[in-house]
Tab-separated table of C-alpha atoms in Angstrom:
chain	number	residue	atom	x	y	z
A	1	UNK	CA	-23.342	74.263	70.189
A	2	UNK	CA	-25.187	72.516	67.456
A	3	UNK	CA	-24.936	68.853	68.049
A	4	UNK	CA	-24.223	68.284	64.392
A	5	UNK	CA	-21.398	70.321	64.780
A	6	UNK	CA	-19.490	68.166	67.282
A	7	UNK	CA	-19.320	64.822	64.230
A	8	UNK	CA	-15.736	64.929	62.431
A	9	UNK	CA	-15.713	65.307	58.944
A	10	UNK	CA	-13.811	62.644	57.809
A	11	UNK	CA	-10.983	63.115	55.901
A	12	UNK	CA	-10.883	62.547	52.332
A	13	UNK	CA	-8.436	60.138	52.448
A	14	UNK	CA	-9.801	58.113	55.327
A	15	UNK	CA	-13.118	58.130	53.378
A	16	UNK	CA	-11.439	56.584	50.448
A	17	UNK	CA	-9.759	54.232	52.423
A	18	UNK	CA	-12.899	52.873	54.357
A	19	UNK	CA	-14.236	51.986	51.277
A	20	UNK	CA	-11.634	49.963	49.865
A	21	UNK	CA	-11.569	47.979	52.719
A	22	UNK	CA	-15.558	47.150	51.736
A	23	UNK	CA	-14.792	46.402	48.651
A	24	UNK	CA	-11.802	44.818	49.492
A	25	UNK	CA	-13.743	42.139	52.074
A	26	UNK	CA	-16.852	41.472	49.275
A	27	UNK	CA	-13.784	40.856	46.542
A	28	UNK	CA	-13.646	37.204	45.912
A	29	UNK	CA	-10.056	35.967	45.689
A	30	UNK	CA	-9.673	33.939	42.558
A	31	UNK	CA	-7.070	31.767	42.637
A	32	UNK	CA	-5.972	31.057	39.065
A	33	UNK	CA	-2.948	28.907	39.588
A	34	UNK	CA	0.085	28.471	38.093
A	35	UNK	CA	1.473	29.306	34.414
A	36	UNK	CA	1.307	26.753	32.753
A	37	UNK	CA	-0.873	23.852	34.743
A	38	UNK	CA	-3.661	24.262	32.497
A	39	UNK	CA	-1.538	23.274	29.260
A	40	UNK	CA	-2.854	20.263	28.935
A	41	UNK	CA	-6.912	21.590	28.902
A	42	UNK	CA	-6.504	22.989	25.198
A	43	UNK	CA	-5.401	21.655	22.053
A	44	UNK	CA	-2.518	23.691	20.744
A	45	UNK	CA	-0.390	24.025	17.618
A	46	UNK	CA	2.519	21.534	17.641
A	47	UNK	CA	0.006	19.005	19.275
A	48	UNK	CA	-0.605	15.393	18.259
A	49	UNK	CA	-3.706	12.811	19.366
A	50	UNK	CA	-6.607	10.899	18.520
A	51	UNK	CA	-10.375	12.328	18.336
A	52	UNK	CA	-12.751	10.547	19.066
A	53	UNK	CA	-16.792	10.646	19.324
A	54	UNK	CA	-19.541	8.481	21.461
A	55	UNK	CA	-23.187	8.823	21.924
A	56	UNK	CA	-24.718	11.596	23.753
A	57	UNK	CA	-24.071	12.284	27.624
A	58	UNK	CA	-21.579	9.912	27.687
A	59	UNK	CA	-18.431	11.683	27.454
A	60	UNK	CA	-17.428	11.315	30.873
A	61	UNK	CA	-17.767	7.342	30.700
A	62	UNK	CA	-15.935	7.244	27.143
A	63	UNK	CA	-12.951	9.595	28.056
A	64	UNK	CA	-12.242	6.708	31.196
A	65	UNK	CA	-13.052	3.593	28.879
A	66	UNK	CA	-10.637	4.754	25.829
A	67	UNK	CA	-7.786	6.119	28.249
A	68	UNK	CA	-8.304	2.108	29.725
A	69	UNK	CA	-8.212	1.031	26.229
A	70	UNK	CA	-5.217	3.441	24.782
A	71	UNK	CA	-2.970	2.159	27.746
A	72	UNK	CA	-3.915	-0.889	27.488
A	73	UNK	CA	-2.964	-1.475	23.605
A	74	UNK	CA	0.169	1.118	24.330
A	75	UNK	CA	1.539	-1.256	26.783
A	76	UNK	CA	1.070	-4.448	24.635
A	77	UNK	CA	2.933	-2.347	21.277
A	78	UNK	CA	5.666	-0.311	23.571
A	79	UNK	CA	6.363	-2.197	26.441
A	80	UNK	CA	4.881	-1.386	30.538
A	81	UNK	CA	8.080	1.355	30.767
A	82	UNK	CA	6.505	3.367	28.172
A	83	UNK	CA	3.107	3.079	29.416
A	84	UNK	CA	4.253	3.878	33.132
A	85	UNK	CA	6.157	6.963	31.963
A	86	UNK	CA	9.305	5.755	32.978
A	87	UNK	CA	12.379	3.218	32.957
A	88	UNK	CA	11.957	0.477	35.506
A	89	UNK	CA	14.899	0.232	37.945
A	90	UNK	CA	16.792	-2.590	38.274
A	91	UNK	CA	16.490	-4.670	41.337
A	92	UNK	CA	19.973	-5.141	43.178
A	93	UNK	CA	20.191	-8.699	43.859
A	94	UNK	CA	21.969	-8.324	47.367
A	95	UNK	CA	19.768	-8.646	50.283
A	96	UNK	CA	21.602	-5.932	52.399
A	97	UNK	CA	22.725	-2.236	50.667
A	98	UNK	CA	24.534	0.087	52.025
A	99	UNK	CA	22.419	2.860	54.224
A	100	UNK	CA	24.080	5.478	51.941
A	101	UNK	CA	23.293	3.889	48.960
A	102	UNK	CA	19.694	4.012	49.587
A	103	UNK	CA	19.157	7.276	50.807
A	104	UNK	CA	21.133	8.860	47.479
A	105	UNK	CA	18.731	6.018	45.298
A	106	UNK	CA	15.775	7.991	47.416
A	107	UNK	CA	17.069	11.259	46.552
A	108	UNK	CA	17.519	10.839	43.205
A	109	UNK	CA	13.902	8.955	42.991
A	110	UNK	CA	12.517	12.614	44.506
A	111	UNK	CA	14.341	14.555	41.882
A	112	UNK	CA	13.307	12.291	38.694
A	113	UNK	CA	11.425	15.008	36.726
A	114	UNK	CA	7.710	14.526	35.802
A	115	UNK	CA	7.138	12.663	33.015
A	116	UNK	CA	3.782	12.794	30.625
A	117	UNK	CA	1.422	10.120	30.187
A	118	UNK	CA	1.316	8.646	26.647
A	119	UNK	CA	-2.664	9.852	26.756
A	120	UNK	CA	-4.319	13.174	28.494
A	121	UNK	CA	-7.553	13.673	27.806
A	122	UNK	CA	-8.713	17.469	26.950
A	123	UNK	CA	-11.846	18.336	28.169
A	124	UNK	CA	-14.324	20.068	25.230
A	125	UNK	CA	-17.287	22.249	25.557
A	126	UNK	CA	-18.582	20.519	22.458
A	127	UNK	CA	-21.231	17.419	22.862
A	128	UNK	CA	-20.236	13.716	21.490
A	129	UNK	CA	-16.498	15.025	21.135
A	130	UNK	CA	-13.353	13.644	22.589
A	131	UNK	CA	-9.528	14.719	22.574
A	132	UNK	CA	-6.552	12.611	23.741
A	133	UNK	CA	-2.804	14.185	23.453
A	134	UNK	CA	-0.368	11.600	22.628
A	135	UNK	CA	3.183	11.750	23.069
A	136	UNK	CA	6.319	9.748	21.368
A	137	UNK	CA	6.302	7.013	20.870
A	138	UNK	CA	2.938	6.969	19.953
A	139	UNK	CA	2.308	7.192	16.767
A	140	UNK	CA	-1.537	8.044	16.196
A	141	UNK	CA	-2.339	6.521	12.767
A	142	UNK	CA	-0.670	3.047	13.441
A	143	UNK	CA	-2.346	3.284	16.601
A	144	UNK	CA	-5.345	3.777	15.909
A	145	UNK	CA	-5.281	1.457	12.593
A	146	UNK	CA	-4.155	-1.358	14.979
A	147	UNK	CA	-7.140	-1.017	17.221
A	148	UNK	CA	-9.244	-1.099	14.552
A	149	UNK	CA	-7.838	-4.087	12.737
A	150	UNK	CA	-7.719	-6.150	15.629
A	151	UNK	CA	-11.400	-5.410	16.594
A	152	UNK	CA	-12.840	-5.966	12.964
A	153	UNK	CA	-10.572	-9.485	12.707
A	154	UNK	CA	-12.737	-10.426	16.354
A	155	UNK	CA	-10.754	-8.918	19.451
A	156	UNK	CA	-13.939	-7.662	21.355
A	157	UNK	CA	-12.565	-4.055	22.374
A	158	UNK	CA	-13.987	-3.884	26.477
A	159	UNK	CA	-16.007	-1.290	27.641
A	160	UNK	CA	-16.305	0.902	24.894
A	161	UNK	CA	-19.851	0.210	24.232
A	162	UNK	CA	-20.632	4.073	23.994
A	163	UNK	CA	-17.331	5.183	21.884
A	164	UNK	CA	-17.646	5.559	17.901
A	165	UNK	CA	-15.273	6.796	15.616
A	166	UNK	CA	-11.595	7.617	16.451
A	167	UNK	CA	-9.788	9.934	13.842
A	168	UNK	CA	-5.777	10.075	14.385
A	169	UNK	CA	-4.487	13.388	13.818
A	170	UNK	CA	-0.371	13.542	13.106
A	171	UNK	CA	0.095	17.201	13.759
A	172	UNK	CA	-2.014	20.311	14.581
A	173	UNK	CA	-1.030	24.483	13.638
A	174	UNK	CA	-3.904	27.177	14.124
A	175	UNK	CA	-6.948	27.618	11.931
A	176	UNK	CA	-5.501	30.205	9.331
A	177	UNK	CA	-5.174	29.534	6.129
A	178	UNK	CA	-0.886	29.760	6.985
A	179	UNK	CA	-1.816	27.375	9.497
A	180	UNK	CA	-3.353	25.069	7.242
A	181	UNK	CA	-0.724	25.154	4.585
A	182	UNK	CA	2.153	24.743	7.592
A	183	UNK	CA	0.515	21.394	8.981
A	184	UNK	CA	-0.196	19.806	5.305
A	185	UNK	CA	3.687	20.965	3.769
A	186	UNK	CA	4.358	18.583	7.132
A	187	UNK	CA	2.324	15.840	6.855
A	188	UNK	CA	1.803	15.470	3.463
A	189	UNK	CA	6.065	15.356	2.660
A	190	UNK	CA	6.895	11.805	3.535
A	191	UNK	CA	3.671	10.730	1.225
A	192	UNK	CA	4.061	13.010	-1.835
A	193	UNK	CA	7.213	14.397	-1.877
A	194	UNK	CA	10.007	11.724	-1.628
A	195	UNK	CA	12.856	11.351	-3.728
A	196	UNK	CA	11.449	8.322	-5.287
A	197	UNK	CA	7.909	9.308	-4.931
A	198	UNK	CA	5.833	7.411	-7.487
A	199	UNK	CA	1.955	8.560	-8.552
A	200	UNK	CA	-0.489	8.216	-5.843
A	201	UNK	CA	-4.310	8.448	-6.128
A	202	UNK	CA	-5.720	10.840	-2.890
A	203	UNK	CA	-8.746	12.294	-1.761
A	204	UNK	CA	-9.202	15.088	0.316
A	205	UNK	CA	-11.613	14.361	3.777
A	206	UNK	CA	-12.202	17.728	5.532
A	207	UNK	CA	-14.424	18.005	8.569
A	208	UNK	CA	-15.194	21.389	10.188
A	209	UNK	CA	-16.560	21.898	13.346
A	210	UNK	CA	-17.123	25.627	15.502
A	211	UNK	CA	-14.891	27.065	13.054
A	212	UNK	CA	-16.813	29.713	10.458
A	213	UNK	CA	-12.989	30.580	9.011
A	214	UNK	CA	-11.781	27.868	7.019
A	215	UNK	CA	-14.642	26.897	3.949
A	216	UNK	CA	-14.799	23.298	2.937
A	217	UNK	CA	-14.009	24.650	-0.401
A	218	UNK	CA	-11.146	26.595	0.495
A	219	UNK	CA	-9.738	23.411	2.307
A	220	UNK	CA	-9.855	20.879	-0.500
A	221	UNK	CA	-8.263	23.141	-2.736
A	222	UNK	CA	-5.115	24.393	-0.408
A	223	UNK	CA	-4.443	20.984	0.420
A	224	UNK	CA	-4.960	20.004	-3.268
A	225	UNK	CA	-2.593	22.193	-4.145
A	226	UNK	CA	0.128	21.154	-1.682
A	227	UNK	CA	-0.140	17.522	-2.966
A	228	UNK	CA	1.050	18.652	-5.911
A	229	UNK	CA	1.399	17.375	-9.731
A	230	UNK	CA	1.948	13.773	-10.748
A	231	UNK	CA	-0.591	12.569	-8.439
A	232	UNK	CA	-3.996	12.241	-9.409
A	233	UNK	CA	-8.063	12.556	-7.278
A	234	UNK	CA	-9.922	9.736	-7.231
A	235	UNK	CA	-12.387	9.429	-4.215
A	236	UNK	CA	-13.228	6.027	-4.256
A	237	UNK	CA	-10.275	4.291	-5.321
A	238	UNK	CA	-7.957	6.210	-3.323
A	239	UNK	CA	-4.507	4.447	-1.927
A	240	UNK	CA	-4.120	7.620	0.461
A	241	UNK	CA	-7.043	9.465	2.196
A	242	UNK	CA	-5.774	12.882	3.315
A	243	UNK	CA	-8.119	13.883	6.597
A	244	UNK	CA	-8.222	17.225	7.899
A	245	UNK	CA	-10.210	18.035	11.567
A	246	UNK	CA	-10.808	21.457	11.897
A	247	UNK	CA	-12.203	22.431	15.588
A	248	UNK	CA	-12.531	25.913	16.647
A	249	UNK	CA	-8.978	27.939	16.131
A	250	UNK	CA	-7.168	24.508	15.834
A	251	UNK	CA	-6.607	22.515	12.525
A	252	UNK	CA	-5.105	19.488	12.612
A	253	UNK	CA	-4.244	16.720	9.651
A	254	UNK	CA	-3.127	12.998	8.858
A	255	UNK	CA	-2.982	10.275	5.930
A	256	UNK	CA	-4.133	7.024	5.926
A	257	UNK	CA	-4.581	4.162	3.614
A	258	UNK	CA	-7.139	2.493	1.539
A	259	UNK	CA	-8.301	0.275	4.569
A	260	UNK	CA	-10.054	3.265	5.897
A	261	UNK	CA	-13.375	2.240	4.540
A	262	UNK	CA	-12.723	-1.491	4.855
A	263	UNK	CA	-12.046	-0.454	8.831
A	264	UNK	CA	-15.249	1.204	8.514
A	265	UNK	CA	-13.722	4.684	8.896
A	266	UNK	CA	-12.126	3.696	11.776
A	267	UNK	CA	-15.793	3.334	14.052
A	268	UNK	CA	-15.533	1.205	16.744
A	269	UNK	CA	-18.978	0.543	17.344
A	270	UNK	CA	-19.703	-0.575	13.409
A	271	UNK	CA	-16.540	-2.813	13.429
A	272	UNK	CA	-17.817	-4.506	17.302
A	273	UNK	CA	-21.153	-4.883	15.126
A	274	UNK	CA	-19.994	-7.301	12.379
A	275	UNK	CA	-20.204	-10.928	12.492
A	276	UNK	CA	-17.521	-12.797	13.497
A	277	UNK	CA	-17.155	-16.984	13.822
A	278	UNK	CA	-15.185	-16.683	16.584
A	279	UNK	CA	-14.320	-13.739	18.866
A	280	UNK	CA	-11.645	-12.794	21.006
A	281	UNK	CA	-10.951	-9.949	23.803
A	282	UNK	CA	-7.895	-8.140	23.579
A	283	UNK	CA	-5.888	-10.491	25.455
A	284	UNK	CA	-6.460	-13.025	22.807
A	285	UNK	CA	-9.277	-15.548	24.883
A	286	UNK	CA	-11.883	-16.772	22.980
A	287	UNK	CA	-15.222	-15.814	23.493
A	288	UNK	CA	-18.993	-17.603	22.613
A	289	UNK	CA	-20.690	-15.384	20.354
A	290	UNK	CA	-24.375	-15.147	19.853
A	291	UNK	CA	-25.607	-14.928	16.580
A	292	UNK	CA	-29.475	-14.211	15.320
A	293	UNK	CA	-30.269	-16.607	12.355
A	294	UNK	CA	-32.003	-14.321	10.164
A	295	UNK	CA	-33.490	-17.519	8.358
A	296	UNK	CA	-35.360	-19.187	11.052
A	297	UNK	CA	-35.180	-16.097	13.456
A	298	UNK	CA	-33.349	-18.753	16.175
A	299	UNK	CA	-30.960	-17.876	18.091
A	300	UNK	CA	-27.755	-20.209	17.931
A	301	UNK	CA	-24.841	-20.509	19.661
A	302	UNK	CA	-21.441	-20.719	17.882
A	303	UNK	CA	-18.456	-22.634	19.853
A	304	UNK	CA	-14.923	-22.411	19.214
């Protein structure tokens, strides 16, 4: 008998089987975690937070120096309970509690749910760009102007040295032009539309990045138009500047007042650069400060 004769055919189905198991053993097993964990990576509508940009191929150092600074500040203006994410618990003042008592104080310390940080940075595939979240009670524009005003009256902000400009954003709906006209009928109300609302003078600040959608344009005149009558343009002399940050499929929008160029649009590393008699760091010690007399081209020292 032929020799070839004596292999088994295999059968169709083991065949097919065989090679799933190949496949099956080169298939890398991807494990893409649970619904929901990566929440906190992208900036979505309903969203609130602070951008922020620093010099080139520093992100990394700038994300950990501002989320230092933000808690910093957020514990001086809300109190260490905020900051920490929750209530402290009061200290018993007896010596000796009951066995009981301690183990339900333990259990009910296991089943405290999670709470958010104030701040979570989102990472961005985008150079020179930063995003922070912020939760209640943080209010991003007060923030933000607080920071600011307390580093151009002398507070020397530490670390920092590679962050520039922050931009608080009070909400965020999707790049469409529904989305656009949803976020500024929202933020715009409690500074057009009051009961008593008197006659403001605005201007419109619109900054677009990755985003081919929304035309400068097109921006100014939606938001324009949401403003409504009674209040009149005037883009130097403004008492509310209206800023809208457009990134990618995310708009986002806030007002602020006519300190904004004073604050030197709220850069950091222009306000650290002005001269100041005396300096302080933000817990309120003075500091020497160096000047350059531009006169004589001496250095001098200035004293308290």
């Amino acid at each position: 008998m032929d020799a070839r004769s004596n292999k088994r055919k295999a059968v169709p189905g083991e065949r097919d089987k065989g090679g799933d198991n190949k496949r099956h053993k080169g298939k890398k097993q991807w494990d893409t975690g649970r619904k929901g964990v990566v929440e906190h990576r992208v900036i979505q509508p309903g969203d609130t937070g602070i951008w922020a940009t620093c010099a080139m191929n520093k992100e990394a150092k700038s994300v950990a120096d501002l989320r230092d600074l933000f808690q910093e500040y957020a514990t001086k203006i809300y109190g260490p309970e905020q900051t920490n994410g929750a209530a402290a618990d009061a200290v018993s003042d007896t010596e000796e509690e009951d066995i009981e008592a301690e183990i339900k104080k333990e259990l009910a310390d296991i089943r405290k749910p999670i709470i958010k940080p104030l701040f979570r940075p989102v990472k961005l595939d985008t150079q020179c760009l930063m995003f922070f979240k912020t939760r209640l009670p943080v209010e991003p524009v007060a923030f933000v102007e607080k920071i600011c005003q307390d580093t151009a009256a002398g507070v020397q902000v530490q670390n920092c040295r590679y962050v520039k400009r922050l931009t608080p954003i009070t909400a965020i709906e999707k790049a469409t032009v529904k989305g656009l006209e949803a976020v500024a009928k929202k933020v715009l109300a409690p500074h057009f539309h009051g009961k008593d609302q008197t006659a403001r003078k605005f201007a419109i600040r619109p900054s677009i990045r990755n985003n081919k959608e929304l035309l400068r344009n097109d921006v100014i005149k939606t938001v324009a138009a949401i403003v409504g009558p009674g209040h009149k343009v005037d883009l130097r002399g403004y008492d509310l500047l209206i800023l809208v940050e457009i990134y990618q499929n995310v708009v986002g929008m806030s007002v602020v007042g006519p300190d904004f160029e004073k604050l030197k649009r709220f850069n950091l590393e222009e306000l650290q650069q002005q001269p100041h008699v005396n300096k302080t760091d933000s817990s309120g010690n003075a500091k020497i400060e160096n000047h350059v007399d531009s006169s004589t081209n001496l250095k001098v020292e200035e004293h308290e």
